[in-house]
XYZ file of C-alpha atoms in Angstrom:
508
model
C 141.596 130.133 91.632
C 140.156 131.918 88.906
C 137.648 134.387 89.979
C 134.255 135.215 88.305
C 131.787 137.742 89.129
C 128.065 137.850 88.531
C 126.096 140.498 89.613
C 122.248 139.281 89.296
C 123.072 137.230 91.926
C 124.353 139.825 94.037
C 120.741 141.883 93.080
C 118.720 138.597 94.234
C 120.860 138.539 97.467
C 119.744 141.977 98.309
C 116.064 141.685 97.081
C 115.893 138.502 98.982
C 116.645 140.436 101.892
C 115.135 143.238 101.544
C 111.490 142.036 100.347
C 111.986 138.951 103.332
C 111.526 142.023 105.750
C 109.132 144.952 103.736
C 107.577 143.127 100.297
C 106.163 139.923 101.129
C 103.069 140.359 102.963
C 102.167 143.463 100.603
C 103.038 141.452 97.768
C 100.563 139.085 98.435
C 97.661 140.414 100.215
C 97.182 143.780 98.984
C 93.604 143.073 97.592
C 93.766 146.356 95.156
C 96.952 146.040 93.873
C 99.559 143.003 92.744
C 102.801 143.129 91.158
C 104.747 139.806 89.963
C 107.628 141.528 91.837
C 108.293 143.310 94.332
C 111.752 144.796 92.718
C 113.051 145.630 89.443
C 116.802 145.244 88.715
C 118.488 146.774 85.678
C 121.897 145.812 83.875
C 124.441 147.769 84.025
C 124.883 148.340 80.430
C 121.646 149.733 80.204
C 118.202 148.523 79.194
C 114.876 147.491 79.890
C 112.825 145.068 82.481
C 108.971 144.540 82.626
C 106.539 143.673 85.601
C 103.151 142.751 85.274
C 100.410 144.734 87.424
C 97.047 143.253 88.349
C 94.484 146.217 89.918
C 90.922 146.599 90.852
C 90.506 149.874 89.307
C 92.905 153.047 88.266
C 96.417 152.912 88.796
C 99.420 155.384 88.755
C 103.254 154.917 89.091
C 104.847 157.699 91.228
C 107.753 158.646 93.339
C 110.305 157.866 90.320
C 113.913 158.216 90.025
C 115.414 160.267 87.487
C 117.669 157.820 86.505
C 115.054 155.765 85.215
C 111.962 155.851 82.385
C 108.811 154.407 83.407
C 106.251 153.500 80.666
C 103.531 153.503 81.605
C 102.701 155.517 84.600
C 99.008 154.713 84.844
C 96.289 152.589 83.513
C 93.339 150.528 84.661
C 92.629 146.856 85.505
C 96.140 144.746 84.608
C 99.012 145.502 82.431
C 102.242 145.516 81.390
C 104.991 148.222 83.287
C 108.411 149.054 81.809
C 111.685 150.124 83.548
C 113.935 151.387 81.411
C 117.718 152.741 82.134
C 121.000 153.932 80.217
C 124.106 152.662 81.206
C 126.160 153.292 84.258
C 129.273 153.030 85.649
C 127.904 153.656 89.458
C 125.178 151.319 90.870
C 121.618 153.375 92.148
C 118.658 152.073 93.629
C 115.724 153.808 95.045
C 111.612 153.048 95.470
C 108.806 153.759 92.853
C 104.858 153.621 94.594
C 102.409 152.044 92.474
C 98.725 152.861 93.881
C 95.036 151.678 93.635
C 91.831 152.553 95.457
C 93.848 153.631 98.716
C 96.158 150.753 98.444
C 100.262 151.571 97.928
C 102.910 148.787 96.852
C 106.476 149.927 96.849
C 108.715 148.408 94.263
C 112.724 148.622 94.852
C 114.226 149.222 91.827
C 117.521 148.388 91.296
C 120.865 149.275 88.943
C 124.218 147.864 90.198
C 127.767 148.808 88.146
C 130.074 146.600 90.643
C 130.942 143.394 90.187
C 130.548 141.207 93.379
C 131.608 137.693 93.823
C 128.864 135.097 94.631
C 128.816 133.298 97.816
C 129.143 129.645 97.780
C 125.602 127.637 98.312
C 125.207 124.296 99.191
C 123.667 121.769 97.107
C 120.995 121.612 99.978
C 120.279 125.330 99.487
C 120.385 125.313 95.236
C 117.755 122.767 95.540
C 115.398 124.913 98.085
C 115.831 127.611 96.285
C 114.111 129.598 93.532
C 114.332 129.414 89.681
C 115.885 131.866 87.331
C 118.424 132.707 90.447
C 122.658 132.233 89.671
C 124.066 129.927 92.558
C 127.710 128.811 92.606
C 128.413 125.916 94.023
C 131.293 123.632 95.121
C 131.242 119.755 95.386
C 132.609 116.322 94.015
C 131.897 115.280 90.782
C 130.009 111.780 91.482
C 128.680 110.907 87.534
C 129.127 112.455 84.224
C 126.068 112.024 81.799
C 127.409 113.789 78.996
C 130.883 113.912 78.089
C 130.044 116.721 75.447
C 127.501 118.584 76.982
C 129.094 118.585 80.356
C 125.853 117.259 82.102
C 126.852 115.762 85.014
C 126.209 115.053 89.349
C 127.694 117.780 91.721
C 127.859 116.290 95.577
C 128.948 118.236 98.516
C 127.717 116.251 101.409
C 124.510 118.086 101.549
C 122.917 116.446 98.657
C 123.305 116.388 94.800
C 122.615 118.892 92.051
C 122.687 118.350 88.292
C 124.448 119.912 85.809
C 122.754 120.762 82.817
C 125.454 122.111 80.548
C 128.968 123.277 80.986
C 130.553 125.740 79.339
C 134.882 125.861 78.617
C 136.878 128.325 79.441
C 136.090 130.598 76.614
C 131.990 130.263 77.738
C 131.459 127.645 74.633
C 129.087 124.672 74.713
C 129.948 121.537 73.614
C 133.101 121.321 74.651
C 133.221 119.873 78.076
C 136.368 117.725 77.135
C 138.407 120.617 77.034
C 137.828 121.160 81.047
C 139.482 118.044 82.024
C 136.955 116.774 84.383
C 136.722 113.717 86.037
C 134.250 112.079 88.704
C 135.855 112.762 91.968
C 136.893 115.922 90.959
C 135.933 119.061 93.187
C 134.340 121.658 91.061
C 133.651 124.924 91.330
C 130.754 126.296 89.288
C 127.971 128.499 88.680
C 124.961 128.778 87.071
C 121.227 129.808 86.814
C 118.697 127.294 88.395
C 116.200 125.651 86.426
C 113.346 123.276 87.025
C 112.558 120.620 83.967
C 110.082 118.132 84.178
C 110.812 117.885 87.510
C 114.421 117.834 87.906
C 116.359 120.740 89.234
C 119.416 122.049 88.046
C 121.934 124.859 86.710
C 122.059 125.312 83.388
C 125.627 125.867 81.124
C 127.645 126.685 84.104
C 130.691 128.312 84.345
C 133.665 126.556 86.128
C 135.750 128.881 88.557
C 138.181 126.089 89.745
C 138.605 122.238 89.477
C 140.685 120.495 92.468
C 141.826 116.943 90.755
C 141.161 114.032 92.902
C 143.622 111.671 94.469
C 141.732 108.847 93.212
C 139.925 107.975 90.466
C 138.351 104.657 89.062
C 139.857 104.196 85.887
C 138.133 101.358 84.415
C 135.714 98.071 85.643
C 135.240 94.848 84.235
C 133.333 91.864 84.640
C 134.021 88.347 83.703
C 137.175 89.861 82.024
C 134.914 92.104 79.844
C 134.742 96.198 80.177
C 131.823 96.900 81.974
C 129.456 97.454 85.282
C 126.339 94.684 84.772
C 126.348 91.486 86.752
C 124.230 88.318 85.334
C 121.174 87.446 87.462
C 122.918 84.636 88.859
C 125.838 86.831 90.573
C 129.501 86.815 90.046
C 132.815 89.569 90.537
C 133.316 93.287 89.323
C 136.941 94.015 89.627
C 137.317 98.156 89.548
C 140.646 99.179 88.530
C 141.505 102.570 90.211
C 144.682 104.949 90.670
C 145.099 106.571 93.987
C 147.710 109.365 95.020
C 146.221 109.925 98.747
C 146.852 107.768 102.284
C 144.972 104.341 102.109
C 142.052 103.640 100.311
C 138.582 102.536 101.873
C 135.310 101.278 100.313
C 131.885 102.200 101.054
C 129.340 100.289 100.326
C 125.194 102.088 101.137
C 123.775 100.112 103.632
C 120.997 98.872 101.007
C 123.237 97.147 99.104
C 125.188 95.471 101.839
C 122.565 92.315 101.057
C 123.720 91.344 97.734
C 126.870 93.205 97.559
C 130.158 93.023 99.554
C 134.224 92.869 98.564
C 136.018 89.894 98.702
C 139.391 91.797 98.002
C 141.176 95.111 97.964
C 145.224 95.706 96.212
C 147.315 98.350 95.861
C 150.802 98.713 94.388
C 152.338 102.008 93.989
C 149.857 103.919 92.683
C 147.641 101.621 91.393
C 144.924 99.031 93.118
C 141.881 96.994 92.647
C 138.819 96.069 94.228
C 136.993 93.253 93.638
C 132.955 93.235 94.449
C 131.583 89.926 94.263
C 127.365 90.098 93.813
C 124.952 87.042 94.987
C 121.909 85.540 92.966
C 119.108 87.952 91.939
C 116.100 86.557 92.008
C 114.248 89.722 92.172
C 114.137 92.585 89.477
C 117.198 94.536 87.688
C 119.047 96.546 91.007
C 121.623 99.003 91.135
C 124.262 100.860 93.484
C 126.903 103.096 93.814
C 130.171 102.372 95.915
C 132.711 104.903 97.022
C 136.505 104.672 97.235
C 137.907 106.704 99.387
C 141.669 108.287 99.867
C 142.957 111.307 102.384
C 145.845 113.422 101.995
C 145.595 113.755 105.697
C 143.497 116.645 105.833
C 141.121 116.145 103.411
C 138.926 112.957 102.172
C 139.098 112.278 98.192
C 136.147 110.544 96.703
C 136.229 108.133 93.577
C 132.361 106.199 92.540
C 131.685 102.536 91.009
C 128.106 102.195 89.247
C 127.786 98.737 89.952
C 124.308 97.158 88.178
C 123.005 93.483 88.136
C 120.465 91.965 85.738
C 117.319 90.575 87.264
C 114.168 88.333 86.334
C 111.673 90.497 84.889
C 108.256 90.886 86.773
C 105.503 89.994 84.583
C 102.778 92.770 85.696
C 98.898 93.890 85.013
C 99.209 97.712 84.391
C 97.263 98.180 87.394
C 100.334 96.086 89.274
C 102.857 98.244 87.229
C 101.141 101.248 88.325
C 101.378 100.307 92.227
C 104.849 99.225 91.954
C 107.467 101.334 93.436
C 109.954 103.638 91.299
C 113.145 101.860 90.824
C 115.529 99.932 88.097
C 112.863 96.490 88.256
C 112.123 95.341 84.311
C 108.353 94.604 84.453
C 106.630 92.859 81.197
C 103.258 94.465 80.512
C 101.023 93.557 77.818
C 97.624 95.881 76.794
C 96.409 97.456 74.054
C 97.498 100.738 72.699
C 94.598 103.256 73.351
C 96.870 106.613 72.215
C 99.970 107.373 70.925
C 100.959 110.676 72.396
C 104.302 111.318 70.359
C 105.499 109.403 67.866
C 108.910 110.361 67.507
C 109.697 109.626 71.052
C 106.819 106.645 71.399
C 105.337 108.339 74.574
C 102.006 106.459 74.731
C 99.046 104.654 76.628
C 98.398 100.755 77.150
C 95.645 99.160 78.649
C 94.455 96.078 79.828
C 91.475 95.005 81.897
C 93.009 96.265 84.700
C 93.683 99.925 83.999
C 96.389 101.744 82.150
C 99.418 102.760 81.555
C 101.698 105.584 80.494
C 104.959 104.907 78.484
C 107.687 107.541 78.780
C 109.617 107.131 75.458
C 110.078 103.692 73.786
C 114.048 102.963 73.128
C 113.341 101.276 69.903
C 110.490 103.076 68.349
C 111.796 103.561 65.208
C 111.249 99.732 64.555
C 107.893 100.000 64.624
C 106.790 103.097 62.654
C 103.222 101.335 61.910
C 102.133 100.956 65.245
C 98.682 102.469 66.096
C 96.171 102.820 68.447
C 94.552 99.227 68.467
C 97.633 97.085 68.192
C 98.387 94.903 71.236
C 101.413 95.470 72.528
C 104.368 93.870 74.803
C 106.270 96.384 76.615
C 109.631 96.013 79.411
C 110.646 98.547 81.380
C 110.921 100.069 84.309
C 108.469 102.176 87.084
C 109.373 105.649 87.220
C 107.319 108.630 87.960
C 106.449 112.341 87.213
C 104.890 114.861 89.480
C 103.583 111.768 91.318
C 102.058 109.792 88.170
C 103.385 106.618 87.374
C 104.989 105.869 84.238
C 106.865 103.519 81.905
C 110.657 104.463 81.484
C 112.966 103.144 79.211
C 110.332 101.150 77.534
C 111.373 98.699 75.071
C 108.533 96.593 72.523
C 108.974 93.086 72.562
C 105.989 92.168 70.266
C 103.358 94.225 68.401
C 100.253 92.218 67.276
C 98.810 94.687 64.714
C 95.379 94.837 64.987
C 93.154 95.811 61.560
C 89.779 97.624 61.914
C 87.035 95.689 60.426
C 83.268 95.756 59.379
C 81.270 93.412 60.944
C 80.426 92.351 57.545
C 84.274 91.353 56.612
C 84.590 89.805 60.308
C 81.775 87.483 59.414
C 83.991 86.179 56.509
C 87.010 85.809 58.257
C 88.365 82.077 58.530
C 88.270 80.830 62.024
C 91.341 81.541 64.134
C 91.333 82.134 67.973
C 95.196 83.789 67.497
C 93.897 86.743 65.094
C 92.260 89.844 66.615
C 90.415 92.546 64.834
C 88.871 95.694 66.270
C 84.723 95.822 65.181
C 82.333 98.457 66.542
C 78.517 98.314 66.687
C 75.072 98.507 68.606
C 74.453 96.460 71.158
C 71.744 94.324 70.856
C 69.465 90.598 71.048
C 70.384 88.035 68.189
C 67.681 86.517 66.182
C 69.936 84.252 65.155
C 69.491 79.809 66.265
C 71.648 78.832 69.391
C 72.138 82.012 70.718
C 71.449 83.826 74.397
C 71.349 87.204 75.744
C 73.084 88.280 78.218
C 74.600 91.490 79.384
C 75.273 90.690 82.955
C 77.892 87.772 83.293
C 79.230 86.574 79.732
C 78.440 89.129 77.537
C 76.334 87.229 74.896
C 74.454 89.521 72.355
C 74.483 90.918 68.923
C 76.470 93.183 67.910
C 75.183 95.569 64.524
C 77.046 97.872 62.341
C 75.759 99.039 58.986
C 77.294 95.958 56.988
C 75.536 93.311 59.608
C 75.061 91.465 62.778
C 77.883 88.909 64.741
C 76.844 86.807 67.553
C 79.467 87.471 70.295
C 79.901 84.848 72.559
C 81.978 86.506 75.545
C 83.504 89.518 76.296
C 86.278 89.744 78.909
C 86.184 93.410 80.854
C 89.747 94.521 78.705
C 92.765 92.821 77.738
C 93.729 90.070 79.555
C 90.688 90.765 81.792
C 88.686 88.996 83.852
C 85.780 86.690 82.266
C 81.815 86.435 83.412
C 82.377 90.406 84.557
C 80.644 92.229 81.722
C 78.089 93.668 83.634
C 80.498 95.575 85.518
C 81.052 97.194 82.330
C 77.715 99.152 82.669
C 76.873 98.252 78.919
C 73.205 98.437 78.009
C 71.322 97.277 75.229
C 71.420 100.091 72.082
C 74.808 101.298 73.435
C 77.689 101.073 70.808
C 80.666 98.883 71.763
C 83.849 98.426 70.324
C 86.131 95.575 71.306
C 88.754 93.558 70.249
C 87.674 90.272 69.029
C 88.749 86.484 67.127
C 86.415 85.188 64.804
C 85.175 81.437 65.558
C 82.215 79.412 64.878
C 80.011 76.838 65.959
C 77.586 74.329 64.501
C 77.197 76.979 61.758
C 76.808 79.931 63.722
C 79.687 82.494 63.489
C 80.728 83.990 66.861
C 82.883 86.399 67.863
C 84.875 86.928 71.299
C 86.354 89.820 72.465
C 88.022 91.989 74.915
C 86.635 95.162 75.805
C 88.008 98.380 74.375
C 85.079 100.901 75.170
C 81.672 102.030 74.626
C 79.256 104.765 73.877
C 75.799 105.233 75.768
C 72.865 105.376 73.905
C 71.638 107.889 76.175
């Protein structure tokens, strides 16, 4: 196996242990006196590394190495320290003492020339770990999400890390190809840690070794088509793999076992099938992963099938959206757009008289380059979540009703038509018009004024597809300004207007 050294990892071994046992408890409760860290390590080559000091008061920098520049070596309140060093060919270390007001922190500070091979870490232990740390590790390949990126699933029986980048055997991006890598491979990589939006991972690792495994899945198909997706109403997968170990065995999770199961396994020479045969969905779109398995006889080979069924999708409130739990379900939810957050990426909010909801990216945005805050929109897609807020992923628009901002003036001219919605804004107030109530606890019967004139509006629901005789709830009071969405109608001569409740302004 082809051997590669990195020696910051080797430095956060030995600050790990050394500030586990001295540095911690100064580190953090030293009232006079905080550094960000409680070491400084310095390449090899020579160069520079800064900490930032927080103090009470006056500070100096003593005790330093002559191998080292410090700048500077005093100041007051916080600031900026730099270690600076010329190259080596022999590693030194030694301690600098930083003081305030009576309090002493000792930094460790750090130069190593040899090259030192990382220790394997399990997946368990990359993703307890810190950021900004090198970890190798050494697991199966169980999905690849990138074929030229190299982003991909590492699994080593302690739990999954994901690949962010992998560079070729030159250290080149883009060029995963070259590497040869396959799911069920064993790989052995490394790579700094990195936490984005949530996910953890190593970023453009370097490969130190690839073991090829006996079996791989080398295509699926479905009613004699290439692909993974079942219909709703069930049917076969047939996976097509190649083995080169002892036997082959399927595993299907235990959550699956419900809908899932195989009605038939061959193998001739070094080829094979199995076929998966899926039951009726009658609940949302669902998803597993199955493992083949092979042995040489003293070690087990692992080989994955994505299997994924269509299901019905769930027509939700956002406030049932919201409460639903993360997973591949399609949910249909219809509201009004109140922001648009990004528009290259259609990250956005919806509401309806129920609450509100945030959509993570809309797959087909580009279609609909006029939308805007107003517009009522149909969106499908599924419950995911970030830093525990729910959110729309892989949102797709099904129907934009664009939605024009009136006067109240140009409403009153509109012809009548209970399938046209405009958005009009005004004071709240009592109509002197004939045939007309007010009321500001159930219905939501008043006037409402701009500065082009007065509509009667005869009901307001509390949002978009909200409930009716509610508007009190609302805590709208007469002289506050309202804006909702609303079809013009009339009756016996009288022009009306009903709406659904975007928001409101207190006079107050």
């Amino acid at each position: 196996m082809k051997l590669k050294y990195f020696f910051p990892m080797f430095i956060a071994a030995v600050v790990a242990l050394f500030s586990s046992c001295q540095d911690e408890d100064v580190v953090s409760y030293l009232g006079n006196v905080r550094v960000t860290s409680s070491y400084v390590a310095l390449p090899a080559e020579g160069g520079s590394t800064s900490i930032d000091v927080t103090a009470s008061g006056n500070w100096t920098i003593s005790d330093i190495p002559d191998w080292i520049t410090v700048s500077p070596t005093s100041g007051t309140g916080d600031g900026t320290v730099t270690f600076t060093a010329p190259a080596t060919t022999k590693s030194n270390e030694g301690y600098v003492t930083i003081e305030c007001n009576g309090d002493k922190q000792q930094l460790k500070v750090m130069q190593i020339a040899e090259k030192v091979e990382l220790a394997i870490s399990t997946c368990a232990e990359v993703n307890k770990g810190s950021d900004n740390v090198t970890y190798r590790i050494k697991g199966a390949v169980t999905k690849i999400e990138n074929t030229t990126y190299g982003n991909m699933y590492i699994n080593d029986g302690t739990g999954d890390v994901y690949i962010y980048g992998t560079l070729d055997a030159k250290g080149a991006e883009k060029n995963f190809s070259s590497l040869g890598i396959e799911v069920g491979d064993v790989v052995d990589c490394e790579g700094p840690r990195v936490t984005y939006n949530g996910t953890i991972e190593l970023k453009n690792v370097t490969v130190n070794g690839i073991t090829k495994s006996l079996i791989k899945v080398d295509s699926t198909y479905v009613a004699g088509a290439p692909g993974n997706t079942l219909p709703l109403e069930g049917g076969e997968l047939t996976a097509y793999f190649t083995c080169k170990g002892s036997g082959i065995s399927v595993e299907i999770p235990e959550e699956a076992k419900s809908w899932l199961s195989v009605v038939g396994i061959t193998e001739r020479a070094l080829q094979g099938t199995v076929v998966f045969r899926a039951a009726a969905n009658v609940g949302g779109d669902r998803s597993t992963t199955v493992s083949l398995k092979t042995t040489d006889g003293k070690k087990d080979y692992t080989a994955n099938v994505e299997i994924v069924q269509k299901g019905a999708i769930i027509e939700a409130t956002c406030a049932e959206f919201n409460a639903a739990p993360v997973g591949d379900t399609q949910y249909r939810v219809e509201g009004v757009v109140t922001k648009i957050a990004n528009t290259k990426y259609g990250n956005l909010y919806i509401k309806d008289g129920s609450g509100e909801v945030y959509v993570y990216g809309t797959t087909n945005i580009s279609d609909y380059a006029d939308l805007k805050e107003g517009d009522i929109v149909t969106y499908v897609g599924s419950r995911g979540e970030y830093k525990g807020s729910p959110q729309m992923v892989n949102g797709t628009i099904e129907k934009v009703t664009p939605v024009k901002t009136i006067s109240i003036a140009e409403f009153r001219e509109l012809p009548d038509d209970k399938n046209t919605y405009y958005k009009i804004s005004g004071v709240v107030g009592k109509s002197d018009e004939e045939n007309t109530k007010y009321d500001l606890e159930t219905y939501g019967n008043f006037a409402l004024t701009d500065e082009t004139g007065s509509v009667y509006i005869y009901g307001v629901s509390t949002g978009w597809n909200g409930e009716t005789k509610k508007f009190g709830t609302l805590g709208v009071k007469e002289g506050d300004t309202l804006t909702i969405l609303a079809y013009k109608t009339s009756y016996k001569g009288l022009v009306e207007g009903v709406g659904a409740y975007l928001n409101h302004t207190s006079a107050e």
